Amino acid sequence: MSYAVVVGVTVTIYCLLTLGLNVIAGYAGQPHLGQAAFFGLGAYVAAILATRYGLPFWLDLPAALVLTGLVGVLLGAISLRLREDFLAITTIGLNFVMVAIFQYVPFFGGAMGITDVPLPSLGSYTFDNSAFLVVGLLMVCAVALFSAYLERTWFGAVLAAIKDDEVAAAAIGISVPVYKIAAFALGTATAGAAGSLYAHFMSVVTPASFSFSESVVLLSMLVFGGLGTIRGALLGAVVLGVMPEVFRFVSDYRMLLYGVLLLLMVRFQPAGLLGEGSWLHALLRRRRLERGGLGRAAA
Amino acid sequence: MPLLEVEGVTVRFRGLTAVEDVSFQVEEGEFVAIIGPNGAGKTTLFNVIAGSQRPSRGRVRLGGRIITGLSPAEVSRLGVGRTFQIARPFGSLTVRENILLAAGREQLGRAWASLRLRHHDRAAARATELLLRRTGLEAVAEKRASELNVGELRRLEIARAMAGRPRLLLLDEPAAGLGVDGILPLRGIIGDLRGQGVTVLLVEHHVGFALSLADRVVVLDQGRVIAVGLPDQIRRDPRVIRAYLGEEEQELEPAPAPPAGEAPGPREGGRAEGVGGLA
């Protein structure tokens, strides 16, 4: 049971990361291959604030969120003017640079990272794994609801427009860079919040956890589930997050499996398992329509 | 003061001069067509006005204000709507949402306002419905824009450009690639714009189409203005005929054949009178 809870917390963290990535890569269509770096930044910010400045989880969480989002704005402003393929490469580079900084700048504790990040507490109650799971799930709900809201705002439609055609978006008066940066800020801030949860849950933060390959895992999850949809981000994080835990052999070949899955999805189901227009989504919708049609016919 | 003033615009690409010292004006409420054979510099000039091409020399004013050097988004926000020759719809959005987004542009300039729900904006929704009706896109309003045919896409381009309530509407070869059955409804829609008091600058390869719509015509050839005048004058202008005969003889015939019930003569006569009143 307790092991299942640990897996559950890991999956909620993956969900937060893919939901954040979904705003950037899914809604705005910007290939972002450095999400793990921002996850790491949030984790480091929280770990440093908690261990060196004694800030409680409830304060270092928003601090990690805001600070990571601000760094996201800064780096986004520099890199988002690039064309899509260059942007992908730039975000990869960004991931390597940030991991190198974590590793070699003494402030971040070197290769050993930062240890003894305290467990959060609420009054006299100190967090156990179940409490992490509850908080994680609440955060996932909050981000998913916010995403759903975003889809129905002007902001959401603007991101879709930018994803479809930047030139046409500019032609109707949209400041494309501003909106791209805003999407980047939201997506990276979410990763920062996930980082804070992670730091307190693991109690150790090391550079290796935020490598480029983690960014690839996150993008694989999102593409697998369905780029641009909340259900896709969640499904991808849950399925690909749980798989290595359930099937031990998967864990040895994890990266290989993700790579193959990514290729297969892009080739055969570019919309992802549950994306708009995917095979499974179409099937489910047909079922629902049929049932709805029958119901109406009976009535 | 004219709404649009193009002053001595020159565009050079490396050694090639695409547009050379082009000047003309468009008055408020006027319908001006820029025509010219292939490679005349029409599209380059269009891009200079829309802000997507910086001129090597010269400038463009909108309502007296210099807009050269502004980004396409800034030019658009100052009241210049444009269509694209090869339609650029927001393919993942529905037709209605394509138009609604352009109609809700007030919400897009301020970051916080853009976090409002789209369906709460009644004014934008009303404007969208009206444009759907005027452009005959009601039936496909819920379709994704990526599923439209060429004719529908052209109408969506116009509806989306109009949704931003532009002071000046730039139409980039709206008839290109359309058959007669696509051109006729399009001509009706563009003709209707005149009644709505919109100032239009039409860039068109299709001479018959342009002459049948415009109050005044600017003819470009090899980057230079070779004639400016009323459609009837342009039709008879030897320089224009030569420019077109040089490459495509049949172009000067009114290419989209008017329908049986629509005699071209009186329509054009009426238009010439209208121009006289304006001038």
mmCIF file of N, CA and C in Angstrom, chain A residues 157-177 180, chain B residues 46-47 50 52 71-77 80-93 97-99 101-103 105 108 145 153 156-164:
data_model
loop_
_atom_site.group_PDB
_atom_site.id
_atom_site.type_symbol
_atom_site.label_atom_id
_atom_site.label_comp_id
_atom_site.label_asym_id
_atom_site.label_seq_id
_atom_site.Cartn_x
_atom_site.Cartn_y
_atom_site.Cartn_z
ATOM 1 N N ALA A 157 -7.677 30.866 -26.925
ATOM 2 C CA ALA A 157 -7.873 30.929 -28.381
ATOM 3 C C ALA A 157 -6.667 31.571 -29.055
ATOM 4 N N VAL A 158 -6.068 32.556 -28.378
ATOM 5 C CA VAL A 158 -4.883 33.202 -28.953
ATOM 6 C C VAL A 158 -3.745 32.186 -29.083
ATOM 7 N N LEU A 159 -3.551 31.370 -28.048
ATOM 8 C CA LEU A 159 -2.485 30.363 -28.121
ATOM 9 C C LEU A 159 -2.756 29.389 -29.270
ATOM 10 N N ALA A 160 -4.010 28.989 -29.429
ATOM 11 C CA ALA A 160 -4.351 28.081 -30.536
ATOM 12 C C ALA A 160 -4.047 28.751 -31.870
ATOM 13 N N ALA A 161 -4.366 30.046 -31.963
ATOM 14 C CA ALA A 161 -4.115 30.780 -33.201
ATOM 15 C C ALA A 161 -2.617 30.830 -33.495
ATOM 16 N N ILE A 162 -1.835 31.070 -32.460
ATOM 17 C CA ILE A 162 -0.379 31.141 -32.636
ATOM 18 C C ILE A 162 0.159 29.779 -33.066
ATOM 19 N N LYS A 163 -0.396 28.734 -32.455
ATOM 20 C CA LYS A 163 0.033 27.387 -32.818
ATOM 21 C C LYS A 163 -0.276 27.113 -34.291
ATOM 22 N N ASP A 164 -1.446 27.549 -34.733
ATOM 23 C CA ASP A 164 -1.857 27.282 -36.112
ATOM 24 C C ASP A 164 -1.082 28.115 -37.120
ATOM 25 N N ASP A 165 -0.945 29.404 -36.860
ATOM 26 C CA ASP A 165 -0.323 30.279 -37.844
ATOM 27 C C ASP A 165 0.064 31.621 -37.208
ATOM 28 N N GLU A 166 1.356 31.779 -36.957
ATOM 29 C CA GLU A 166 1.819 33.002 -36.287
ATOM 30 C C GLU A 166 1.622 34.234 -37.146
ATOM 31 N N VAL A 167 1.819 34.088 -38.444
ATOM 32 C CA VAL A 167 1.701 35.246 -39.336
ATOM 33 C C VAL A 167 0.259 35.754 -39.339
ATOM 34 N N ALA A 168 -0.680 34.805 -39.429
ATOM 35 C CA ALA A 168 -2.087 35.200 -39.417
ATOM 36 C C ALA A 168 -2.468 35.787 -38.062
ATOM 37 N N ALA A 169 -1.892 35.249 -36.996
ATOM 38 C CA ALA A 169 -2.191 35.775 -35.654
ATOM 39 C C ALA A 169 -1.745 37.227 -35.553
ATOM 40 N N ALA A 170 -0.537 37.514 -36.052
ATOM 41 C CA ALA A 170 -0.050 38.894 -36.032
ATOM 42 C C ALA A 170 -0.944 39.787 -36.878
ATOM 43 N N ALA A 171 -1.462 39.235 -37.973
ATOM 44 C CA ALA A 171 -2.279 40.037 -38.887
ATOM 45 C C ALA A 171 -3.607 40.456 -38.260
ATOM 46 N N ILE A 172 -4.079 39.741 -37.229
ATOM 47 C CA ILE A 172 -5.286 40.225 -36.549
ATOM 48 C C ILE A 172 -4.920 40.981 -35.270
ATOM 49 N N GLY A 173 -3.657 41.370 -35.161
ATOM 50 C CA GLY A 173 -3.264 42.283 -34.091
ATOM 51 C C GLY A 173 -2.736 41.613 -32.829
ATOM 52 N N ILE A 174 -2.470 40.321 -32.897
ATOM 53 C CA ILE A 174 -1.969 39.618 -31.714
ATOM 54 C C ILE A 174 -0.460 39.822 -31.590
ATOM 55 N N SER A 175 -0.007 40.234 -30.403
ATOM 56 C CA SER A 175 1.434 40.343 -30.157
ATOM 57 C C SER A 175 1.958 38.952 -29.851
ATOM 58 N N VAL A 176 2.402 38.278 -30.893
ATOM 59 C CA VAL A 176 2.774 36.865 -30.764
ATOM 60 C C VAL A 176 3.827 36.622 -29.667
ATOM 61 N N PRO A 177 4.923 37.407 -29.627
ATOM 62 C CA PRO A 177 5.936 37.118 -28.601
ATOM 63 C C PRO A 177 5.387 37.222 -27.174
ATOM 64 N N LYS A 180 3.436 34.113 -26.353
ATOM 65 C CA LYS A 180 4.311 32.948 -26.220
ATOM 66 C C LYS A 180 5.009 32.975 -24.871
ATOM 67 N N PHE B 46 2.176 45.424 -51.158
ATOM 68 C CA PHE B 46 1.152 45.040 -50.188
ATOM 69 C C PHE B 46 1.792 44.750 -48.831
ATOM 70 N N ASN B 47 2.896 43.995 -48.866
ATOM 71 C CA ASN B 47 3.568 43.641 -47.623
ATOM 72 C C ASN B 47 4.179 44.849 -46.921
ATOM 73 N N ALA B 50 1.318 46.436 -45.095
ATOM 74 C CA ALA B 50 0.864 45.616 -43.963
ATOM 75 C C ALA B 50 1.931 45.474 -42.873
ATOM 76 N N SER B 52 4.827 43.789 -43.077
ATOM 77 C CA SER B 52 5.633 42.570 -43.061
ATOM 78 C C SER B 52 6.866 42.686 -43.955
ATOM 79 N N SER B 71 5.492 46.674 -36.593
ATOM 80 C CA SER B 71 5.309 45.246 -36.860
ATOM 81 C C SER B 71 3.918 45.019 -37.451
ATOM 82 N N PRO B 72 3.707 43.878 -38.121
ATOM 83 C CA PRO B 72 2.374 43.595 -38.665
ATOM 84 C C PRO B 72 1.279 43.679 -37.601
ATOM 85 N N ALA B 73 1.569 43.225 -36.388
ATOM 86 C CA ALA B 73 0.556 43.272 -35.326
ATOM 87 C C ALA B 73 0.221 44.710 -34.966
ATOM 88 N N GLU B 74 1.231 45.563 -34.925
ATOM 89 C CA GLU B 74 0.994 46.970 -34.596
ATOM 90 C C GLU B 74 0.201 47.656 -35.701
ATOM 91 N N VAL B 75 0.570 47.372 -36.942
ATOM 92 C CA VAL B 75 -0.155 47.952 -38.077
ATOM 93 C C VAL B 75 -1.617 47.504 -38.014
ATOM 94 N N SER B 76 -1.819 46.237 -37.705
ATOM 95 C CA SER B 76 -3.177 45.710 -37.598
ATOM 96 C C SER B 76 -3.957 46.432 -36.505
ATOM 97 N N ARG B 77 -3.318 46.650 -35.365
ATOM 98 C CA ARG B 77 -4.016 47.310 -34.255
ATOM 99 C C ARG B 77 -4.336 48.762 -34.558
ATOM 100 N N VAL B 80 -5.530 48.395 -39.777
ATOM 101 C CA VAL B 80 -5.343 47.841 -41.119
ATOM 102 C C VAL B 80 -5.630 46.339 -41.067
ATOM 103 N N GLY B 81 -6.717 45.932 -41.716
ATOM 104 C CA GLY B 81 -7.026 44.499 -41.781
ATOM 105 C C GLY B 81 -6.484 43.954 -43.083
ATOM 106 N N ARG B 82 -6.110 42.692 -43.089
ATOM 107 C CA ARG B 82 -5.591 42.139 -44.344
ATOM 108 C C ARG B 82 -6.046 40.697 -44.531
ATOM 109 N N THR B 83 -6.077 40.294 -45.803
ATOM 110 C CA THR B 83 -6.302 38.883 -46.105
ATOM 111 C C THR B 83 -5.021 38.350 -46.738
ATOM 112 N N PHE B 84 -4.946 37.048 -46.840
ATOM 113 C CA PHE B 84 -3.765 36.432 -47.450
ATOM 114 C C PHE B 84 -4.157 35.755 -48.752
ATOM 115 N N GLN B 85 -3.238 35.829 -49.706
ATOM 116 C CA GLN B 85 -3.498 35.243 -51.008
ATOM 117 C C GLN B 85 -3.694 33.732 -50.894
ATOM 118 N N ILE B 86 -2.767 33.087 -50.181
ATOM 119 C CA ILE B 86 -2.975 31.687 -49.837
ATOM 120 C C ILE B 86 -3.525 31.722 -48.416
ATOM 121 N N ALA B 87 -4.792 31.322 -48.284
ATOM 122 C CA ALA B 87 -5.506 31.524 -47.023
ATOM 123 C C ALA B 87 -4.707 30.974 -45.841
ATOM 124 N N ARG B 88 -4.736 31.716 -44.742
ATOM 125 C CA ARG B 88 -4.038 31.284 -43.533
ATOM 126 C C ARG B 88 -5.039 31.221 -42.389
ATOM 127 N N PRO B 89 -5.906 30.228 -42.392
ATOM 128 C CA PRO B 89 -6.891 30.126 -41.317
ATOM 129 C C PRO B 89 -6.236 29.587 -40.046
ATOM 130 N N PHE B 90 -6.915 29.784 -38.915
ATOM 131 C CA PHE B 90 -6.494 29.086 -37.708
ATOM 132 C C PHE B 90 -7.193 27.725 -37.765
ATOM 133 N N GLY B 91 -6.479 26.746 -38.319
ATOM 134 C CA GLY B 91 -7.101 25.491 -38.705
ATOM 135 C C GLY B 91 -7.725 24.693 -37.578
ATOM 136 N N SER B 92 -7.203 24.818 -36.364
ATOM 137 C CA SER B 92 -7.736 24.000 -35.277
ATOM 138 C C SER B 92 -8.950 24.666 -34.636
ATOM 139 N N LEU B 93 -9.191 25.933 -34.973
ATOM 140 C CA LEU B 93 -10.368 26.616 -34.436
ATOM 141 C C LEU B 93 -11.520 26.494 -35.426
ATOM 142 N N GLU B 97 -14.989 30.650 -34.345
ATOM 143 C CA GLU B 97 -13.931 31.106 -33.435
ATOM 144 C C GLU B 97 -12.851 31.907 -34.151
ATOM 145 N N ASN B 98 -12.579 31.548 -35.414
ATOM 146 C CA ASN B 98 -11.634 32.330 -36.205
ATOM 147 C C ASN B 98 -12.068 33.793 -36.259
ATOM 148 N N ILE B 99 -13.358 33.985 -36.514
ATOM 149 C CA ILE B 99 -13.869 35.350 -36.659
ATOM 150 C C ILE B 99 -13.979 36.014 -35.292
ATOM 151 N N LEU B 101 -12.280 35.557 -32.622
ATOM 152 C CA LEU B 101 -10.980 35.964 -32.077
ATOM 153 C C LEU B 101 -10.574 37.325 -32.620
ATOM 154 N N ALA B 102 -10.798 37.531 -33.915
ATOM 155 C CA ALA B 102 -10.450 38.823 -34.508
ATOM 156 C C ALA B 102 -11.410 39.911 -34.023
ATOM 157 N N ALA B 103 -12.669 39.524 -33.761
ATOM 158 C CA ALA B 103 -13.654 40.507 -33.297
ATOM 159 C C ALA B 103 -13.386 40.915 -31.857
ATOM 160 N N ARG B 105 -10.639 41.675 -30.448
ATOM 161 C CA ARG B 105 -9.257 42.142 -30.352
ATOM 162 C C ARG B 105 -9.011 43.099 -29.181
ATOM 163 N N LEU B 108 -7.406 41.384 -26.473
ATOM 164 C CA LEU B 108 -6.126 40.725 -26.700
ATOM 165 C C LEU B 108 -4.943 41.623 -26.386
ATOM 166 N N ALA B 145 -11.746 25.260 -39.349
ATOM 167 C CA ALA B 145 -11.340 26.012 -40.540
ATOM 168 C C ALA B 145 -10.480 25.172 -41.470
ATOM 169 N N LEU B 153 -12.616 29.389 -47.677
ATOM 170 C CA LEU B 153 -11.451 29.959 -46.999
ATOM 171 C C LEU B 153 -11.277 31.427 -47.357
ATOM 172 N N LEU B 156 -13.702 33.345 -45.449
ATOM 173 C CA LEU B 156 -13.295 33.415 -44.046
ATOM 174 C C LEU B 156 -12.197 34.462 -43.859
ATOM 175 N N GLU B 157 -11.266 34.514 -44.811
ATOM 176 C CA GLU B 157 -10.201 35.517 -44.742
ATOM 177 C C GLU B 157 -10.802 36.923 -44.651
ATOM 178 N N ILE B 158 -11.814 37.174 -45.501
ATOM 179 C CA ILE B 158 -12.424 38.503 -45.512
ATOM 180 C C ILE B 158 -13.195 38.748 -44.218
ATOM 181 N N ALA B 159 -13.945 37.730 -43.768
ATOM 182 C CA ALA B 159 -14.720 37.890 -42.534
ATOM 183 C C ALA B 159 -13.793 38.163 -41.357
ATOM 184 N N ARG B 160 -12.698 37.451 -41.294
ATOM 185 C CA ARG B 160 -11.768 37.612 -40.169
ATOM 186 C C ARG B 160 -11.113 38.988 -40.205
ATOM 187 N N ALA B 161 -10.744 39.427 -41.409
ATOM 188 C CA ALA B 161 -10.125 40.744 -41.526
ATOM 189 C C ALA B 161 -11.126 41.837 -41.157
ATOM 190 N N MET B 162 -12.401 41.642 -41.554
ATOM 191 C CA MET B 162 -13.437 42.636 -41.258
ATOM 192 C C MET B 162 -13.800 42.648 -39.778
ATOM 193 N N ALA B 163 -13.614 41.531 -39.103
ATOM 194 C CA ALA B 163 -14.007 41.425 -37.695
ATOM 195 C C ALA B 163 -13.236 42.413 -36.821
ATOM 196 N N GLY B 164 -12.042 42.762 -37.242
ATOM 197 C CA GLY B 164 -11.267 43.731 -36.470
ATOM 198 C C GLY B 164 -11.695 45.173 -36.726
#
